[in-house]
Amino acid sequence: MTEKEPGPGGPAPRIPHQGPPEHHGRPPVPPPGGPRPHGGPLPGGPAYGPPPAGGPTAPPPGGPPRGPVPPPGGPVSGPPPGGPAYGVPGVPQPAAPLRPRRRWIPLAWLVFALSVVVGVWAGFSGFVGAVEQIAPTHVFQSGGKVSAPLNPLDQPVLYASASGPTNVTCLAQDLTGQPVKLTPTTIRQTITANGRTWEGMFDITVPAAGTYQISCETQGGKVLFGIGKRLTASAGGFAKGAAALFLIPLAGFLFASIVTIVIVVRRRRARAARTAETRGAWPQAPQGPHPRV
């Protein structure tokens, strides 16, 4: 039998389909090793898209959601646990005070002020003690006589206390009646002790340590005489007083100066170290000329 040609107005002849066969319903399974239709995953590969219910990333039924739970009324989003916190920084904590404290500086200068007071007191006490050592101890009035132990090492001096100029005549001798030389003082010596002013009149030149007798006569008024020592005999006491008056305040001044310098230097270093730590905590802009684009 032969196919008949369609006549005018008859059905069109069927032309065989060229290419892969058409499938209706579910897509065909590709051959092994062939490409997946519509870009789907390969067999055995990971499945993309939303995970199925009950998967490893899904929370258990009725359980809390995985991940950080925001506080009630708080923001939903936030940094992951253990990660850096971004956003607006919190209130900065007050910096610890620098060490050492500045209060040590006024305390050091207070020590200097106390050293000045102590030095003046020690110096004054030394001077008073030196004066008491040379002040007359054996006293007698004009027309009288006194016996006193004398030593050439003490450099004895005959002092007089009078209200005005008076002519005096004095005599010194040992217990055997041998005269002792009296020489007018070459240096004027005036001291004040126990509210009385004494003026040196004669140096008593004794040959050896012993007891000697001194007597004096005056014309025109009464004079009080006394046997003391030369100023140079108590030079050590005056030197100690001067040393205390000068060295004690000097030691206090050096102490206060050293403490001040040390505290200022250490505080400056601590401030520089803190500034360096603060700069290191934040990224710094590159230094130097800008690179050309």
Short mmCIF file of C-alpha atoms in Angstrom, two decimals:
data_model
loop_
_atom_site.label_atom_id
_atom_site.label_comp_id
_atom_site.label_asym_id
_atom_site.label_seq_id
_atom_site.Cartn_x
_atom_site.Cartn_y
_atom_site.Cartn_z
CA MET A 1 0.00 0.00 0.00
CA THR A 2 1.17 3.44 -0.71
CA GLU A 3 0.53 6.60 1.17
CA LYS A 4 -1.84 8.90 -0.40
CA GLU A 5 -1.03 12.44 -0.94
CA PRO A 6 -3.31 14.71 0.93
CA GLY A 7 -5.66 16.54 -1.04
CA PRO A 8 -6.50 20.13 -0.74
CA GLY A 9 -8.19 20.62 2.58
CA GLY A 10 -7.03 17.30 4.00
CA PRO A 11 -4.85 16.77 7.13
CA ALA A 12 -1.17 17.59 6.90
CA PRO A 13 1.15 14.65 6.78
CA ARG A 14 3.10 13.83 9.96
CA ILE A 15 6.81 14.57 9.82
CA PRO A 16 9.09 12.40 11.95
CA HIS A 17 10.64 14.28 15.00
CA GLN A 18 14.32 14.97 14.65
CA GLY A 19 16.42 15.09 17.91
CA PRO A 20 16.02 13.62 21.38
CA PRO A 21 12.69 12.12 22.15
CA GLU A 22 10.20 14.20 24.06
CA HIS A 23 9.14 13.11 27.53
CA HIS A 24 6.09 14.08 29.37
CA GLY A 25 5.78 14.25 33.17
CA ARG A 26 8.95 13.76 35.28
CA PRO A 27 12.28 14.71 33.64
CA PRO A 28 14.29 11.85 32.31
CA VAL A 29 17.25 10.52 34.25
CA PRO A 30 20.47 11.47 32.48
CA PRO A 31 22.88 8.76 31.54
CA PRO A 32 25.80 8.07 33.91
CA GLY A 33 28.48 10.72 33.53
CA GLY A 34 26.21 13.05 31.60
CA PRO A 35 25.33 16.61 32.57
CA ARG A 36 22.50 17.24 34.94
CA PRO A 37 19.53 19.07 33.55
CA HIS A 38 18.85 22.55 34.80
CA GLY A 39 22.29 22.73 36.51
CA GLY A 40 21.35 20.31 39.33
CA PRO A 41 23.93 18.61 41.56
CA LEU A 42 25.81 15.55 40.45
CA PRO A 43 25.00 12.19 41.97
CA GLY A 44 26.69 11.89 45.35
CA GLY A 45 27.46 15.66 45.48
CA PRO A 46 26.20 18.17 48.02
CA ALA A 47 22.62 19.16 47.83
CA TYR A 48 21.97 22.87 47.51
CA GLY A 49 18.96 24.79 48.54
CA PRO A 50 17.09 24.90 51.84
CA PRO A 51 17.97 22.00 54.14
CA PRO A 52 15.27 19.50 54.85
CA ALA A 53 13.40 19.67 58.08
CA GLY A 54 15.25 17.85 60.83
CA GLY A 55 18.67 18.30 59.18
CA PRO A 56 21.92 18.81 61.09
CA THR A 57 21.60 22.62 61.01
CA ALA A 58 17.98 22.76 62.02
CA PRO A 59 17.07 23.02 65.71
CA PRO A 60 15.27 20.05 67.23
CA PRO A 61 11.51 20.22 67.23
CA GLY A 62 10.34 22.35 70.14
CA GLY A 63 13.94 23.31 71.12
CA PRO A 64 15.52 26.75 71.27
CA PRO A 65 16.96 28.19 68.07
CA ARG A 66 20.64 27.75 67.48
CA GLY A 67 23.03 30.72 67.84
CA PRO A 68 23.05 33.58 70.32
CA VAL A 69 19.67 34.53 71.69
CA PRO A 70 19.17 38.30 71.96
CA PRO A 71 17.95 39.65 75.31
CA PRO A 72 14.32 40.68 75.60
CA GLY A 73 13.88 43.98 73.83
CA GLY A 74 17.48 43.89 72.57
CA PRO A 75 18.75 43.87 68.99
CA VAL A 76 18.34 40.71 67.00
CA SER A 77 21.68 40.89 65.23
CA GLY A 78 25.02 40.87 67.03
CA PRO A 79 28.59 39.63 66.79
CA PRO A 80 29.23 35.89 66.84
CA PRO A 81 30.29 34.38 70.16
CA GLY A 82 34.00 35.02 70.74
CA GLY A 83 34.26 37.46 67.84
CA PRO A 84 35.15 41.12 67.97
CA ALA A 85 32.41 43.52 68.94
CA TYR A 86 31.72 46.14 66.33
CA GLY A 87 29.62 49.24 66.50
CA VAL A 88 29.58 52.13 68.96
CA PRO A 89 32.24 51.64 71.67
CA GLY A 90 31.19 51.64 75.31
CA VAL A 91 31.97 54.21 77.95
CA PRO A 92 35.79 54.51 78.30
CA GLN A 93 37.18 53.41 81.62
CA PRO A 94 39.04 56.07 83.65
CA ALA A 95 42.80 55.75 83.38
CA ALA A 96 44.74 54.75 86.47
CA PRO A 97 46.68 57.61 88.10
CA LEU A 98 50.30 57.98 87.13
CA ARG A 99 52.92 56.67 89.50
CA PRO A 100 54.61 57.95 91.56
CA ARG A 101 52.10 60.44 92.91
CA ARG A 102 52.83 64.17 92.76
CA ARG A 103 52.04 64.53 96.44
CA TRP A 104 55.55 63.32 97.26
CA ILE A 105 56.96 66.59 95.89
CA PRO A 106 55.35 68.90 98.48
CA LEU A 107 56.16 66.35 101.18
CA ALA A 108 59.82 66.45 100.15
CA TRP A 109 59.88 70.24 100.34
CA LEU A 110 58.16 70.05 103.71
CA VAL A 111 61.10 67.94 104.83
CA PHE A 112 63.39 70.70 103.56
CA ALA A 113 61.47 73.28 105.60
CA LEU A 114 61.79 71.10 108.68
CA SER A 115 65.51 70.70 108.02
CA VAL A 116 65.87 74.49 107.99
CA VAL A 117 64.15 74.71 111.36
CA VAL A 118 66.28 71.90 112.78
CA GLY A 119 69.45 73.44 111.35
CA VAL A 120 68.72 76.84 112.86
CA TRP A 121 67.92 75.28 116.22
CA ALA A 122 71.03 73.08 116.17
CA GLY A 123 73.24 75.97 115.09
CA PHE A 124 71.84 78.27 117.75
CA SER A 125 72.28 75.57 120.38
CA GLY A 126 75.87 75.07 119.28
CA PHE A 127 76.63 78.77 119.51
CA VAL A 128 75.00 79.05 122.94
CA GLY A 129 76.95 76.04 124.18
CA ALA A 130 80.20 77.50 122.90
CA VAL A 131 79.50 80.82 124.63
CA GLU A 132 78.68 79.06 127.89
CA GLN A 133 82.01 77.28 127.72
CA ILE A 134 83.99 80.53 127.53
CA ALA A 135 81.76 82.66 129.79
CA PRO A 136 83.21 83.61 133.21
CA THR A 137 82.55 81.03 135.91
CA HIS A 138 84.53 82.44 138.87
CA VAL A 139 83.14 85.93 139.58
CA PHE A 140 84.21 88.56 142.16
CA GLN A 141 83.70 92.29 142.67
CA SER A 142 86.33 95.02 142.59
CA GLY A 143 88.38 95.11 145.78
CA GLY A 144 87.94 91.39 146.20
CA LYS A 145 89.97 88.24 145.47
CA VAL A 146 89.18 84.83 143.99
CA SER A 147 91.02 81.50 143.79
CA ALA A 148 90.37 79.49 140.63
CA PRO A 149 91.90 76.42 138.95
CA LEU A 150 93.52 77.49 135.69
CA ASN A 151 95.01 75.53 132.82
CA PRO A 152 97.11 77.03 130.03
CA LEU A 153 95.27 74.81 127.50
CA ASP A 154 92.03 76.61 128.32
CA GLN A 155 93.60 79.99 127.49
CA PRO A 156 92.16 81.76 130.58
CA VAL A 157 91.02 85.38 130.28
CA LEU A 158 90.05 87.93 132.94
CA TYR A 159 86.72 89.56 132.00
CA ALA A 160 85.08 92.69 133.44
CA SER A 161 81.50 93.92 133.41
CA ALA A 162 81.04 97.65 134.10
CA SER A 163 78.48 100.29 133.34
CA GLY A 164 81.12 102.69 131.99
CA PRO A 165 84.84 103.31 131.54
CA THR A 166 86.84 102.59 134.71
CA ASN A 167 90.51 102.38 135.63
CA VAL A 168 91.35 98.93 136.99
CA THR A 169 94.44 97.37 138.52
CA CYS A 170 94.67 93.58 138.75
CA LEU A 171 97.21 91.11 140.18
CA ALA A 172 97.56 87.35 139.67
CA GLN A 173 99.79 84.91 141.60
CA ASP A 174 100.06 81.26 142.47
CA LEU A 175 99.57 79.83 145.94
CA THR A 176 103.26 80.37 146.76
CA GLY A 177 103.02 84.06 145.97
CA GLN A 178 104.81 83.88 142.61
CA PRO A 179 103.34 86.51 140.28
CA VAL A 180 101.60 85.46 137.06
CA LYS A 181 101.80 87.66 134.00
CA LEU A 182 98.62 89.49 132.93
CA THR A 183 98.65 90.73 129.31
CA PRO A 184 96.01 93.05 127.81
CA THR A 185 94.01 91.21 125.20
CA THR A 186 95.07 91.93 121.62
CA ILE A 187 91.59 91.15 120.23
CA ARG A 188 88.50 92.66 121.73
CA GLN A 189 86.29 89.92 123.08
CA THR A 190 82.75 90.68 124.15
CA ILE A 191 80.27 87.99 125.14
CA THR A 192 76.83 88.00 126.70
CA ALA A 193 75.83 85.28 129.15
CA ASN A 194 72.99 85.13 131.66
CA GLY A 195 71.87 88.63 130.75
CA ARG A 196 75.25 90.23 131.44
CA THR A 197 77.80 91.57 128.95
CA TRP A 198 81.44 90.76 129.57
CA GLU A 199 84.49 92.34 127.97
CA GLY A 200 87.89 90.69 127.92
CA MET A 201 90.54 92.66 129.82
CA PHE A 202 93.67 90.49 130.33
CA ASP A 203 95.07 87.20 129.12
CA ILE A 204 96.23 85.16 132.13
CA THR A 205 99.52 83.45 131.20
CA VAL A 206 99.88 80.59 133.67
CA PRO A 207 102.97 78.36 133.43
CA ALA A 208 101.13 75.17 134.38
CA ALA A 209 97.78 73.86 135.51
CA GLY A 210 97.02 74.72 139.12
CA THR A 211 95.15 77.02 141.48
CA TYR A 212 95.82 80.73 141.19
CA GLN A 213 94.62 83.85 143.00
CA ILE A 214 93.43 86.98 141.16
CA SER A 215 92.52 90.32 142.75
CA CYS A 216 91.46 93.67 141.20
CA GLU A 217 91.02 97.29 142.33
CA THR A 218 89.03 100.01 140.54
CA GLN A 219 88.68 103.77 140.65
CA GLY A 220 85.42 105.58 139.99
CA GLY A 221 82.90 102.79 140.38
CA LYS A 222 82.22 99.16 141.08
CA VAL A 223 83.16 96.58 138.51
CA LEU A 224 82.34 92.87 138.42
CA PHE A 225 85.19 90.59 137.34
CA GLY A 226 85.17 87.01 136.17
CA ILE A 227 87.59 84.36 134.90
CA GLY A 228 86.67 82.72 131.62
CA LYS A 229 88.28 81.46 128.42
CA ARG A 230 89.38 82.93 125.12
CA LEU A 231 87.03 82.68 122.14
CA THR A 232 89.48 80.46 120.26
CA ALA A 233 89.34 77.94 123.12
CA SER A 234 85.78 77.07 122.05
CA ALA A 235 86.37 77.16 118.30
CA GLY A 236 85.16 73.57 118.02
CA GLY A 237 81.79 74.46 119.51
CA PHE A 238 81.36 77.40 117.15
CA ALA A 239 82.37 75.20 114.20
CA LYS A 240 79.80 72.57 115.14
CA GLY A 241 77.10 75.19 115.42
CA ALA A 242 77.99 76.67 112.04
CA ALA A 243 78.09 73.22 110.45
CA ALA A 244 74.66 72.35 111.82
CA LEU A 245 73.26 75.68 110.65
CA PHE A 246 74.55 75.15 107.11
CA LEU A 247 74.73 71.39 106.48
CA ILE A 248 71.35 70.29 107.83
CA PRO A 249 69.34 72.67 105.58
CA LEU A 250 71.64 71.80 102.68
CA ALA A 251 70.91 68.09 103.17
CA GLY A 252 67.18 68.82 103.23
CA PHE A 253 67.45 70.88 100.05
CA LEU A 254 69.35 68.14 98.22
CA PHE A 255 66.82 65.54 99.37
CA ALA A 256 63.86 67.62 98.17
CA SER A 257 65.56 68.39 94.84
CA ILE A 258 66.42 64.74 94.15
CA VAL A 259 62.90 63.56 95.02
CA THR A 260 61.38 66.22 92.77
CA ILE A 261 63.62 65.34 89.81
CA VAL A 262 63.04 61.59 90.18
CA ILE A 263 59.26 61.97 90.42
CA VAL A 264 59.07 64.33 87.43
CA VAL A 265 61.22 62.02 85.26
CA ARG A 266 59.34 58.85 86.23
CA ARG A 267 55.94 60.46 85.68
CA ARG A 268 57.06 61.71 82.27
CA ARG A 269 58.18 58.19 81.30
CA ALA A 270 54.94 56.68 82.57
CA ARG A 271 52.90 59.23 80.61
CA ALA A 272 54.89 58.47 77.44
CA ALA A 273 54.38 54.72 77.93
CA ARG A 274 50.65 55.20 78.41
CA THR A 275 50.44 57.33 75.27
CA ALA A 276 52.27 54.64 73.31
CA GLU A 277 49.86 51.96 74.57
CA THR A 278 46.87 54.11 73.64
CA ARG A 279 48.19 54.68 70.13
CA GLY A 280 48.93 50.99 69.71
CA ALA A 281 45.35 50.04 70.59
CA TRP A 282 43.91 51.79 67.48
CA PRO A 283 45.00 51.61 63.84
CA GLN A 284 47.20 54.51 62.91
CA ALA A 285 47.23 56.41 59.66
CA PRO A 286 50.26 55.71 57.49
CA GLN A 287 53.06 58.17 58.03
CA GLY A 288 55.10 59.79 55.31
CA PRO A 289 54.15 61.08 51.84
CA HIS A 290 50.98 59.80 50.21
CA PRO A 291 51.56 57.27 47.39
CA ARG A 292 50.93 58.43 43.90
CA VAL A 293 47.91 56.98 42.10
#
